[in-house]
CSV table of C-alpha atoms in Angstrom, one decimal:
chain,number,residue,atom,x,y,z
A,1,UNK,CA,0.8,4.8,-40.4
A,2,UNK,CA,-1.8,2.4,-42.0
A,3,UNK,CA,-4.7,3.2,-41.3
A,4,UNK,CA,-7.5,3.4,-43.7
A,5,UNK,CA,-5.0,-0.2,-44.8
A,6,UNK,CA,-7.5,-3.4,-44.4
A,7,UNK,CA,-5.5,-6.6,-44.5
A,8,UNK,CA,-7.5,-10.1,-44.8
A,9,UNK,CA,-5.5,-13.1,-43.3
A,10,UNK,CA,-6.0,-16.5,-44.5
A,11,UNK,CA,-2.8,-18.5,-42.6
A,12,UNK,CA,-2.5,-20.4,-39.7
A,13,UNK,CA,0.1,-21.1,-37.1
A,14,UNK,CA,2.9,-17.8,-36.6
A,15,UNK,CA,4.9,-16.9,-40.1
A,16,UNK,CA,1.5,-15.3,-41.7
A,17,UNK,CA,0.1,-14.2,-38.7
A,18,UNK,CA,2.8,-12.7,-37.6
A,19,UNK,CA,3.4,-10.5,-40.7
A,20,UNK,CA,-0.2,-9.6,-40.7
A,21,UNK,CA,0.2,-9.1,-36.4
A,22,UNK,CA,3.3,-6.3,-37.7
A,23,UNK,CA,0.7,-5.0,-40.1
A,24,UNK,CA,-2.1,-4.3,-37.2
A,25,UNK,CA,0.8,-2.3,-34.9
A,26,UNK,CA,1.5,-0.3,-37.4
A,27,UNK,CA,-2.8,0.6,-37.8
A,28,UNK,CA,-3.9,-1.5,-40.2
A,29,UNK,CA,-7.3,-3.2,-39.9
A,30,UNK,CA,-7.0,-6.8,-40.0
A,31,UNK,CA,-9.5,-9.3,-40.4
A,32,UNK,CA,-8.4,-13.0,-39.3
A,33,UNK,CA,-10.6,-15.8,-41.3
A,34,UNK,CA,-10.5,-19.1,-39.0
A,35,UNK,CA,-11.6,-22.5,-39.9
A,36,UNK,CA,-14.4,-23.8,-37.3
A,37,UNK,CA,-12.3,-24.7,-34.5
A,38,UNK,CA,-10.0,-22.4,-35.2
A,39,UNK,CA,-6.2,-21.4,-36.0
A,40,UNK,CA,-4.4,-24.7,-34.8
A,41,UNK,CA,-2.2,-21.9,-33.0
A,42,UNK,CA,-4.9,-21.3,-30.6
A,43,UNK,CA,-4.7,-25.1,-29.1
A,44,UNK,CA,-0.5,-24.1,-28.2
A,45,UNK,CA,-0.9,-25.1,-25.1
A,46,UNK,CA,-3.2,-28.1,-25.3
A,47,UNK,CA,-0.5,-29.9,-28.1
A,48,UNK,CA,2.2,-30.1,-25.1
A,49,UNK,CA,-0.5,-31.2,-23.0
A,50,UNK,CA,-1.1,-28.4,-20.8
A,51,UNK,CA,-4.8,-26.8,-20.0
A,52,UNK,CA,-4.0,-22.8,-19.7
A,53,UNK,CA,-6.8,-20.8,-20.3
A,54,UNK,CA,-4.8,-18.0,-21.4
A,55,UNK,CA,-2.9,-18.3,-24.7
A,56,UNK,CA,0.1,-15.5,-25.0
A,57,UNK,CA,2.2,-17.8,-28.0
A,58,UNK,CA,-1.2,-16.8,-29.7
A,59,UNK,CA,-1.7,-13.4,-28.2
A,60,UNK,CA,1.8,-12.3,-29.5
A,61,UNK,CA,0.5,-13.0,-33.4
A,62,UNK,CA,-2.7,-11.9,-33.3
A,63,UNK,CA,-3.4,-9.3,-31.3
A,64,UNK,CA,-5.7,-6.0,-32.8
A,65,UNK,CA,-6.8,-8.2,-35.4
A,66,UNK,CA,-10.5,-9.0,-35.9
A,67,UNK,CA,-12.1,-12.6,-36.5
A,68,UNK,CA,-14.4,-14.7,-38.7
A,69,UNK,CA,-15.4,-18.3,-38.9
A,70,UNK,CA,-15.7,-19.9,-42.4
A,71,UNK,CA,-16.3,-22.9,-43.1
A,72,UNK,CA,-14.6,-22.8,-47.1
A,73,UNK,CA,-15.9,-26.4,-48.1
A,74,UNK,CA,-19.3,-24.5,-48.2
A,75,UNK,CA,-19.7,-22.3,-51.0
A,76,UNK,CA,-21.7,-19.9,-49.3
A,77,UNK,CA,-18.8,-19.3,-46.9
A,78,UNK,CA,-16.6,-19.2,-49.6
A,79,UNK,CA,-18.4,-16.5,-51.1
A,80,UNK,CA,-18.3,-14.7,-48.0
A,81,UNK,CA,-14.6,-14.7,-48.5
A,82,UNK,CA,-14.8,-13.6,-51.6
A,83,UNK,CA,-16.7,-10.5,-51.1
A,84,UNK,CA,-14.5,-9.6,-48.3
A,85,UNK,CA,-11.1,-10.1,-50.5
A,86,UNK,CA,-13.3,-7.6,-52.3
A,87,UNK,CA,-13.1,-4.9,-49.9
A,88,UNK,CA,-9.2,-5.3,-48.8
A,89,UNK,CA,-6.0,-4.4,-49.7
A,90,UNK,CA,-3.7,-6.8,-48.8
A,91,UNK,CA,-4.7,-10.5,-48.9
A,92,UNK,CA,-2.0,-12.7,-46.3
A,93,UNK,CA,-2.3,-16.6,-46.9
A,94,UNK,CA,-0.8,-19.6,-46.7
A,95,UNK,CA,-2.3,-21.4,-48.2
A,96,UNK,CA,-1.7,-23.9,-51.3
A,97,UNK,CA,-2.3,-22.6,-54.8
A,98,UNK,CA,-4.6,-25.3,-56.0
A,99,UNK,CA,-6.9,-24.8,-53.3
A,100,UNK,CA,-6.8,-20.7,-53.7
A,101,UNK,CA,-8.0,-21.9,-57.5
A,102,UNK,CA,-10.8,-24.3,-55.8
A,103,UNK,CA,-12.1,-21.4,-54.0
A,104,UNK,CA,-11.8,-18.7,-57.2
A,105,UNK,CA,-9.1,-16.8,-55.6
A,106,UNK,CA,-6.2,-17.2,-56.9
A,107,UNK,CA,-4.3,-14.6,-58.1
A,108,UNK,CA,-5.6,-14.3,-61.4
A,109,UNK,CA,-8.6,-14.4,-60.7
A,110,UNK,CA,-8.4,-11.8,-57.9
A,111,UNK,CA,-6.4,-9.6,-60.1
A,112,UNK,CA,-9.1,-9.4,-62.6
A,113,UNK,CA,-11.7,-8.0,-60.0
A,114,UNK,CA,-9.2,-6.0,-58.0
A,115,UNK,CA,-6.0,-4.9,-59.7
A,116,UNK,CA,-4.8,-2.7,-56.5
A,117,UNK,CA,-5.2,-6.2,-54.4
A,118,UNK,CA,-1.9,-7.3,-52.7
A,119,UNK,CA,-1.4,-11.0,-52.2
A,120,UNK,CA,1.4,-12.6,-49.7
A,121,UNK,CA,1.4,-15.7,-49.9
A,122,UNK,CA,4.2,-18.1,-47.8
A,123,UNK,CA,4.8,-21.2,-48.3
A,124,UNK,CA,7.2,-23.6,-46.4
A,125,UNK,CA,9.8,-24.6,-49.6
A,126,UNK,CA,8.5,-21.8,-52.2
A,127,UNK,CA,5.6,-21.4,-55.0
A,128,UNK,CA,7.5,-24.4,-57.5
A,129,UNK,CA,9.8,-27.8,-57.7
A,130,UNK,CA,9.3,-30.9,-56.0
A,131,UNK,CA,9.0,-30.2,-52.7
A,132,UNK,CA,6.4,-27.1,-53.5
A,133,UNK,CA,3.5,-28.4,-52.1
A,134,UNK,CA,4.4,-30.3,-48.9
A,135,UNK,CA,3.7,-28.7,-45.8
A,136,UNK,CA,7.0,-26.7,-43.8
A,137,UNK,CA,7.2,-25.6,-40.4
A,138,UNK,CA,10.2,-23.4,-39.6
A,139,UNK,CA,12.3,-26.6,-37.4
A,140,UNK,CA,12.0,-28.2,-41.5
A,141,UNK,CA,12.3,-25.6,-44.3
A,142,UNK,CA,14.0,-22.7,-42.3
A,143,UNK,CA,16.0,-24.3,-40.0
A,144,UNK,CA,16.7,-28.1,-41.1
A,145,UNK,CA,16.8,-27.6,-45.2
A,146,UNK,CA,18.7,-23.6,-45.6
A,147,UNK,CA,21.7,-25.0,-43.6
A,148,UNK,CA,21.0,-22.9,-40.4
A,149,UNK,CA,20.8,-26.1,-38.0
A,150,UNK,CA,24.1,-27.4,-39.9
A,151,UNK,CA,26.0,-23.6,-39.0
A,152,UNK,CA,24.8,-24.1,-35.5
A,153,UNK,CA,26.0,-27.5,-35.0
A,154,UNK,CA,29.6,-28.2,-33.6
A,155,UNK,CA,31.3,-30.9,-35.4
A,156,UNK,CA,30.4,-34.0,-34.8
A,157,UNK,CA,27.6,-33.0,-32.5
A,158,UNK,CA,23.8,-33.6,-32.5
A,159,UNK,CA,22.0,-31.0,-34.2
A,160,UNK,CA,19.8,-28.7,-31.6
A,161,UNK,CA,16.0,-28.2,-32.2
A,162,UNK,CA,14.8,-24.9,-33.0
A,163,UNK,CA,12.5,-23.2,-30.6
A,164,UNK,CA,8.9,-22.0,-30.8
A,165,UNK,CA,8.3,-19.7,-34.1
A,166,UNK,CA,11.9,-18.0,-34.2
A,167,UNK,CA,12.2,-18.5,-38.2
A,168,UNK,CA,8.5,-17.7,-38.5
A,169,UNK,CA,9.1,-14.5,-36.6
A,170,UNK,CA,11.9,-13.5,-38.9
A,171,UNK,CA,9.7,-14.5,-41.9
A,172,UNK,CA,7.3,-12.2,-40.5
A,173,UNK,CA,9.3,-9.5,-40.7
A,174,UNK,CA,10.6,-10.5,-44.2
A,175,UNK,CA,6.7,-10.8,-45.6
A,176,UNK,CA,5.7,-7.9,-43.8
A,177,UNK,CA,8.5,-5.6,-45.6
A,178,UNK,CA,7.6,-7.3,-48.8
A,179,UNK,CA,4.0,-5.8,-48.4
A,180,UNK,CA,5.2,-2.5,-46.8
A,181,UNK,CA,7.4,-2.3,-50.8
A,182,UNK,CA,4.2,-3.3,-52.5
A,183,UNK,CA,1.8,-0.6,-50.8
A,184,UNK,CA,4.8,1.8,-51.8
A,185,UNK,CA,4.5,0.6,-55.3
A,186,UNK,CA,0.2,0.8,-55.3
A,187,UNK,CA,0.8,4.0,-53.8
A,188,UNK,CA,3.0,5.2,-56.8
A,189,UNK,CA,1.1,3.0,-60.2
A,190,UNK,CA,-2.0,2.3,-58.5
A,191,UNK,CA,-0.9,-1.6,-59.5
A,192,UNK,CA,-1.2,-4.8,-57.2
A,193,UNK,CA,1.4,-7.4,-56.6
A,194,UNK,CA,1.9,-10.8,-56.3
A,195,UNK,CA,4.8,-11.7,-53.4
A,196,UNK,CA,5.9,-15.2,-53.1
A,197,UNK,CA,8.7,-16.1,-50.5
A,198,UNK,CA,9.3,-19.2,-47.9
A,199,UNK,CA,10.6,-20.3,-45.0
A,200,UNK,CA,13.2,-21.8,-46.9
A,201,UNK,CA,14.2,-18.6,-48.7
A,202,UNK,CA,14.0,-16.6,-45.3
A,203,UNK,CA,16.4,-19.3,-44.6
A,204,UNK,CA,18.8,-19.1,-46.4
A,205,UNK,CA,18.6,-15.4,-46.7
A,206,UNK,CA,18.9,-15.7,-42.5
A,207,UNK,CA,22.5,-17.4,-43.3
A,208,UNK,CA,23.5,-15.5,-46.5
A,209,UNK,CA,27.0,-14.7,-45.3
A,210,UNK,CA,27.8,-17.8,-44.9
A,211,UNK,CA,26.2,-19.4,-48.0
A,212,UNK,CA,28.1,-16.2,-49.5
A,213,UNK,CA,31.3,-17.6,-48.6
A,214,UNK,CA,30.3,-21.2,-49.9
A,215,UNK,CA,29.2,-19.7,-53.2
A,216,UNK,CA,32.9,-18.0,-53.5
A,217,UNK,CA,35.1,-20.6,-52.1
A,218,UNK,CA,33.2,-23.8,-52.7
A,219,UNK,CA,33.9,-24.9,-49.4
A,220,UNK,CA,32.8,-23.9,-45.6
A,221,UNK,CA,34.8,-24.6,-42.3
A,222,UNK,CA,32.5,-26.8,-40.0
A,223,UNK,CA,31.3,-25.1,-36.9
A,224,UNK,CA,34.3,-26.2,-34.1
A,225,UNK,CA,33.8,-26.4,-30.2
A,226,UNK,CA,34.9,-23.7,-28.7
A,227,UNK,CA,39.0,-24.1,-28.1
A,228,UNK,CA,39.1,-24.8,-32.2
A,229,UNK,CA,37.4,-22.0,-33.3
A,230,UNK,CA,38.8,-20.0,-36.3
A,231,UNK,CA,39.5,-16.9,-34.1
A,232,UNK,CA,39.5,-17.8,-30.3
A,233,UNK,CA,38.9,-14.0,-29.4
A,234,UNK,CA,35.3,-14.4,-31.2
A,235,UNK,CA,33.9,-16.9,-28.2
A,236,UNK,CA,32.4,-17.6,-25.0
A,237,UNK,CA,33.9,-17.6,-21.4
A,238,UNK,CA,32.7,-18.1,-18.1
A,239,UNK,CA,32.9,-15.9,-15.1
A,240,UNK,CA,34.2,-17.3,-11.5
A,241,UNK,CA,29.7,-16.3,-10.5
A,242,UNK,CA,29.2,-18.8,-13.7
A,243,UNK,CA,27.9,-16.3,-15.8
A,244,UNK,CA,28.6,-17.1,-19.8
A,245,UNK,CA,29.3,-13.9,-22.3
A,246,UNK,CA,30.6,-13.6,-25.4
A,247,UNK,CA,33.1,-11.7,-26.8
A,248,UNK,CA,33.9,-10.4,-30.4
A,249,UNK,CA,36.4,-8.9,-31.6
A,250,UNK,CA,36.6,-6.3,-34.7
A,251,UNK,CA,36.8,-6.4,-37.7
A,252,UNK,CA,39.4,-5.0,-39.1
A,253,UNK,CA,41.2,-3.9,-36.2
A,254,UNK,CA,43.5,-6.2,-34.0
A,255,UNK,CA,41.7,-6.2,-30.4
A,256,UNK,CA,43.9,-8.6,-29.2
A,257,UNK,CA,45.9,-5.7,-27.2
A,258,UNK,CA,42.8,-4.6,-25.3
A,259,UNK,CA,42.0,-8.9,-24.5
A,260,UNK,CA,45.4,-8.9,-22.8
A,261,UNK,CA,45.0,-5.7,-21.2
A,262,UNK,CA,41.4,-7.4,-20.0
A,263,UNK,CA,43.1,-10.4,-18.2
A,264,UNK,CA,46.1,-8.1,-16.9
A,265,UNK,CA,48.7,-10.3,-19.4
A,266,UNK,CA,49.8,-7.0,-21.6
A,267,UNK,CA,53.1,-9.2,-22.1
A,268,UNK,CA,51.3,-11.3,-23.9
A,269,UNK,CA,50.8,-9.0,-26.7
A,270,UNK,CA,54.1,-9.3,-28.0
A,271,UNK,CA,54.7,-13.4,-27.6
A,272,UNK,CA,54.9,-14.7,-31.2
A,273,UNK,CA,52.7,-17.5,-30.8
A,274,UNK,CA,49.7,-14.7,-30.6
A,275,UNK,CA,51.0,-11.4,-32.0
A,276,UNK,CA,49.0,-11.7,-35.0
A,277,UNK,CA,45.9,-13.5,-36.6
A,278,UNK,CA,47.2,-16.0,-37.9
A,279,UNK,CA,49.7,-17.2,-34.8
A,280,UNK,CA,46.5,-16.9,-32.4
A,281,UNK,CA,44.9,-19.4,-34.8
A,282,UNK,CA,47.4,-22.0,-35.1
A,283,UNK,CA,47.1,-21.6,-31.5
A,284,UNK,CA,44.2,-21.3,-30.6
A,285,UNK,CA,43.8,-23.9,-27.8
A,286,UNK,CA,46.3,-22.0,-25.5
A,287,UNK,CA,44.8,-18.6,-26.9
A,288,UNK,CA,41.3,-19.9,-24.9
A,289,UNK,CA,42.8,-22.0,-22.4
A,290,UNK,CA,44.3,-18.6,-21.4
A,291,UNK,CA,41.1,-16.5,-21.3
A,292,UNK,CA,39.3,-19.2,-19.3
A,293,UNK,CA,41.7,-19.6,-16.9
A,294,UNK,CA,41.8,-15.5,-16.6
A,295,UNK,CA,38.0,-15.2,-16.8
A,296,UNK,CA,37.4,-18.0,-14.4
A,297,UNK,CA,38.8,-15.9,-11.6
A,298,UNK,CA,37.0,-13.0,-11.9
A,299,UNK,CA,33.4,-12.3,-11.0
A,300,UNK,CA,31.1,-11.5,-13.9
A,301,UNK,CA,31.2,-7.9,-12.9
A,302,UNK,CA,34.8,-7.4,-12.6
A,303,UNK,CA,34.9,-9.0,-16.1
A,304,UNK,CA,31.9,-6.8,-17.1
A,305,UNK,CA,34.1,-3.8,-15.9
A,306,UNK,CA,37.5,-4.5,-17.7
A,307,UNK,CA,35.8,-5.3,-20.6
A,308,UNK,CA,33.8,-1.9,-20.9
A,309,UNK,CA,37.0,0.0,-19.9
A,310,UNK,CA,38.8,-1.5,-23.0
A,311,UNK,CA,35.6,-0.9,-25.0
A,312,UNK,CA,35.6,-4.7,-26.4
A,313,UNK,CA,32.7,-5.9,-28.0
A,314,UNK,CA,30.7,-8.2,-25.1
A,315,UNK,CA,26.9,-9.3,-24.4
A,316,UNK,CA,26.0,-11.8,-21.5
A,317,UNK,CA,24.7,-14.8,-22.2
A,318,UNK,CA,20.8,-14.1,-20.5
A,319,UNK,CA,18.3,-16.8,-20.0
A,320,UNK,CA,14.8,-16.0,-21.9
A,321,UNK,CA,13.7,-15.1,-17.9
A,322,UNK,CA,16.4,-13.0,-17.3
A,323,UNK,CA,15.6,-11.1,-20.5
A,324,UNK,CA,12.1,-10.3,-19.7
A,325,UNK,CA,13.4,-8.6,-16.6
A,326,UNK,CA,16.7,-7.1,-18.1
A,327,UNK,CA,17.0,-3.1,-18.2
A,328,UNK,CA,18.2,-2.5,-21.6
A,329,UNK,CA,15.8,-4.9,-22.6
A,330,UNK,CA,12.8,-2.9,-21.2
A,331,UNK,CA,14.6,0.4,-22.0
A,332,UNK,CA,14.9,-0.7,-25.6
A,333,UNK,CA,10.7,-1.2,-25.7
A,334,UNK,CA,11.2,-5.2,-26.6
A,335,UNK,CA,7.6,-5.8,-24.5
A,336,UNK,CA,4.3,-4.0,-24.7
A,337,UNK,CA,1.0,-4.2,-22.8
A,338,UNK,CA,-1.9,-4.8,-24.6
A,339,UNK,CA,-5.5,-4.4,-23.6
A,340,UNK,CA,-8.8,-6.5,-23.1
A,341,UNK,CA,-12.4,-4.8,-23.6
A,342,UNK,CA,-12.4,-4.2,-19.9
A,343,UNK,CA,-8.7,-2.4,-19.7
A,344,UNK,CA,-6.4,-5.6,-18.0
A,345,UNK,CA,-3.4,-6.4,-19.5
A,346,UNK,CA,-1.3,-8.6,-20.1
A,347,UNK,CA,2.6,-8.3,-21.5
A,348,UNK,CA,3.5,-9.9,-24.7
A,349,UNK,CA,6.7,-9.1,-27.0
A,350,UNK,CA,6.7,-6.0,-28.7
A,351,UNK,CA,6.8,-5.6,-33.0
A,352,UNK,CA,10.7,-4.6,-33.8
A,353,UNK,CA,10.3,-1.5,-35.3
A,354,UNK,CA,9.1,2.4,-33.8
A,355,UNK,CA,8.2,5.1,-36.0
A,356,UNK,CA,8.2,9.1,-35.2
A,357,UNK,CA,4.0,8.5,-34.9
A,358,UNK,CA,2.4,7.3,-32.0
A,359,UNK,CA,1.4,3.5,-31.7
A,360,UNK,CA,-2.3,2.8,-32.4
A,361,UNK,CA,-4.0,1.3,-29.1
A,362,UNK,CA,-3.0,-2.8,-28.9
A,363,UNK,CA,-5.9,-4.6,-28.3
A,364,UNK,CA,-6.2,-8.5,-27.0
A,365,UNK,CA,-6.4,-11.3,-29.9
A,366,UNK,CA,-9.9,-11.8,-31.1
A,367,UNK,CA,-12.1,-14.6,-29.9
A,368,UNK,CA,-13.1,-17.3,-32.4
A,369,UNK,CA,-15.7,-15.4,-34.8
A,370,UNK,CA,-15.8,-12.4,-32.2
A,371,UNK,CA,-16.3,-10.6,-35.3
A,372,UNK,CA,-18.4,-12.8,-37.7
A,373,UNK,CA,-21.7,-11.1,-37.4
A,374,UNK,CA,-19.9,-7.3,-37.8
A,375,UNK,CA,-18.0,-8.5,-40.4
A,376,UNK,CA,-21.0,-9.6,-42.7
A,377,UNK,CA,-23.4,-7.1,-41.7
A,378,UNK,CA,-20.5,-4.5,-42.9
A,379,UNK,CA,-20.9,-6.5,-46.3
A,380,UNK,CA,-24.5,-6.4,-46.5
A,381,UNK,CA,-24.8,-10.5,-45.8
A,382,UNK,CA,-27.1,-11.3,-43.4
A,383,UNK,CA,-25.5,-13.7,-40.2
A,384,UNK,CA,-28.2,-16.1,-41.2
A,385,UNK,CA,-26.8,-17.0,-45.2
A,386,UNK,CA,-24.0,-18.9,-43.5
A,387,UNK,CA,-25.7,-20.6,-41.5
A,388,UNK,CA,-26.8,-23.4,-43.5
């Protein structure tokens, strides 16, 4: 669907990458411009002190794209980037303001060359205030500061660490519908557009319900281990096979008939201490203590069974290596194969979304500057004015 759309990406790490990654599935040309050495992303492996040749955390945000080296602190190099801003659509970037402003492009200067030129540009904490310019990975601005960790954590419990890139994947998706609205509006004026967001506003936009009801009521129920939560039918329960699932219940309609009929206790529908909401929460201890009890004697697929023929709402709780090999998983298209020069492949995670038009070709992730000398020959520089 974008073909014909060149994108040059200036970030590092996933969040930027990944938007501009979404960007190349759907057939736009992207050029990644690397630092000598290279996107920190690329050493993944080597940071938790492992040696892997192959690099699939890298792979997954980078594949289809092309690459340059540029060393910016020369201004030859920086002219190089320049001239190729010149030629693009979309500009992706991470980086800090004052140093788009050393190199002569920021955003007013780039609008004064080319006014259809869209720049995204992510930051950890946003584009002003105190905290603008220090660096954010997602574990800090998305995760620690927007209140996500806190939602997660049961009272009175350690907080849990956030795992590789998950708020940088769904920042990716944020940025890259940001750009998708700004092609739209190009498409319509013939106008650029500047788009600013942050982890931290992916953030909190991630937990806007809940920061919905703190805005309304002032106030937010902790997060409670599981026999005090504020509906016991919206939790998780163990099968006799030790299989976890969750369970939740309706909105707006009282499931609690279809839980009893589940665990074979229909006579329980009627006892006041759980005939309505508000009794199941003021006792919701012995609501839970019931379901485990039930759902500790069955197998997972008896349980699996019951709960389809009542047509709850359920999901098992799957490992990440369970998912990988899980049907609906597969069915659903969440991995793809992508391609080297020589036709091997290997399997990476798929982009979210599938349009009515067939996917371009995915092809591996560039090496380091696999592209340079293309690159500026397509921009009538010669290999050699970079080189010193």
């Amino acid at each position: 669907m974008l073909q014909g759309i060149r994108v040059v990406e200036l970030a590092t790490y996933v969040a930027g990458p990944g938007a501009a990654a979404l960007l190349a599935d759907w057939g736009a040309e992207v050029i990644k411009v690397e630092a000598p050495g290279g996107d920190p992303i690329r050493g993944f492996y080597a940071s938790v002190g492992r040696d892997d040749a192959e690099n699939r955390v890298f792979e997954n945000d980078n594949r289809s794209k092309r690459s340059i080296m540029l060393d910016l602190s020369k201004p030859e190099d920086a002219e190089v980037l320049r001239r190729l801003l010149a030629t693009a659509d979309v500009f992706v970037t991470n980086t800090r303001p004052q140093s788009l402003e050393r190199l002569g492009i920021s955003w007013e200067r780039l609008k004064a060359i080319k006014p259809d030129l869209i720049i995204a540009n992510f930051t950890g904490y946003g584009p002003v205030g105190e905290d603008a310019d220090k660096p954010g990975f997602d574990i800090t601005a998305f995760w620690a500061r927007s209140g996500l960790c806190w939602l997660t954590t049961v009272k009175g419990g350690e907080p849990a660490q956030l795992r590789t890139g998950i708020g940088d994947h769904m920042s990716a998706m944020g940025l890259a519908a940001g750009i998708m609205a700004a092609l739209f509006h190009r498409e319509r004026t013939g106008e650029g557009q500047k788009l600013e967001t942050s982890l931290l506003r992916m953030g909190v936009y991630a937990g806007s319900s809940e920061h919905s009801v703190q805005l309304q009521l002032g106030k937010l129920a902790s997060p409670r281990p599981r026999a005090e939560a504020q509906n016991p039918l919206n939790n998780f329960f163990k099968t006799a096979d030790d299989q976890w699932f969750v369970a939740v219940p309706r909105q707006g309609v009282d499931d609690w008939p279809r839980f009893a009929a589940v665990i074979g206790r229909t006579y329980l529908v009627d006892d006041p201490r759980f005939d309505s909401i508000r009794a199941r929460r003021a006792n919701g201890p012995e609501v839970v203590a019931l379901l485990d009890a039930a759902f500790g004697q069955m197998s997972w697929a008896e349980a699996r069974a019951a709960l389809t023929r009542e047509k709850l709402v359920f999901s098992p709780v799957l490992s990440v290596g369970q998912t990988t090999q899980d049907a609906q998983a597969l069915a659903a298209g969440c991995y793809v194969d992508v391609a080297d020069d020589a036709g091997e492949t290997i399997r990476v995670p798929a982009s979210p979304i599938d349009f009515g038009v067939p996917r371009p070709p995915l092809r591996r992730a560039p090496a380091l500057d696999a592209d340079g000398a293309a690159i500026r020959a397509e921009l009538d520089l010669a290999a050699a004015d970079s080189a010193g």
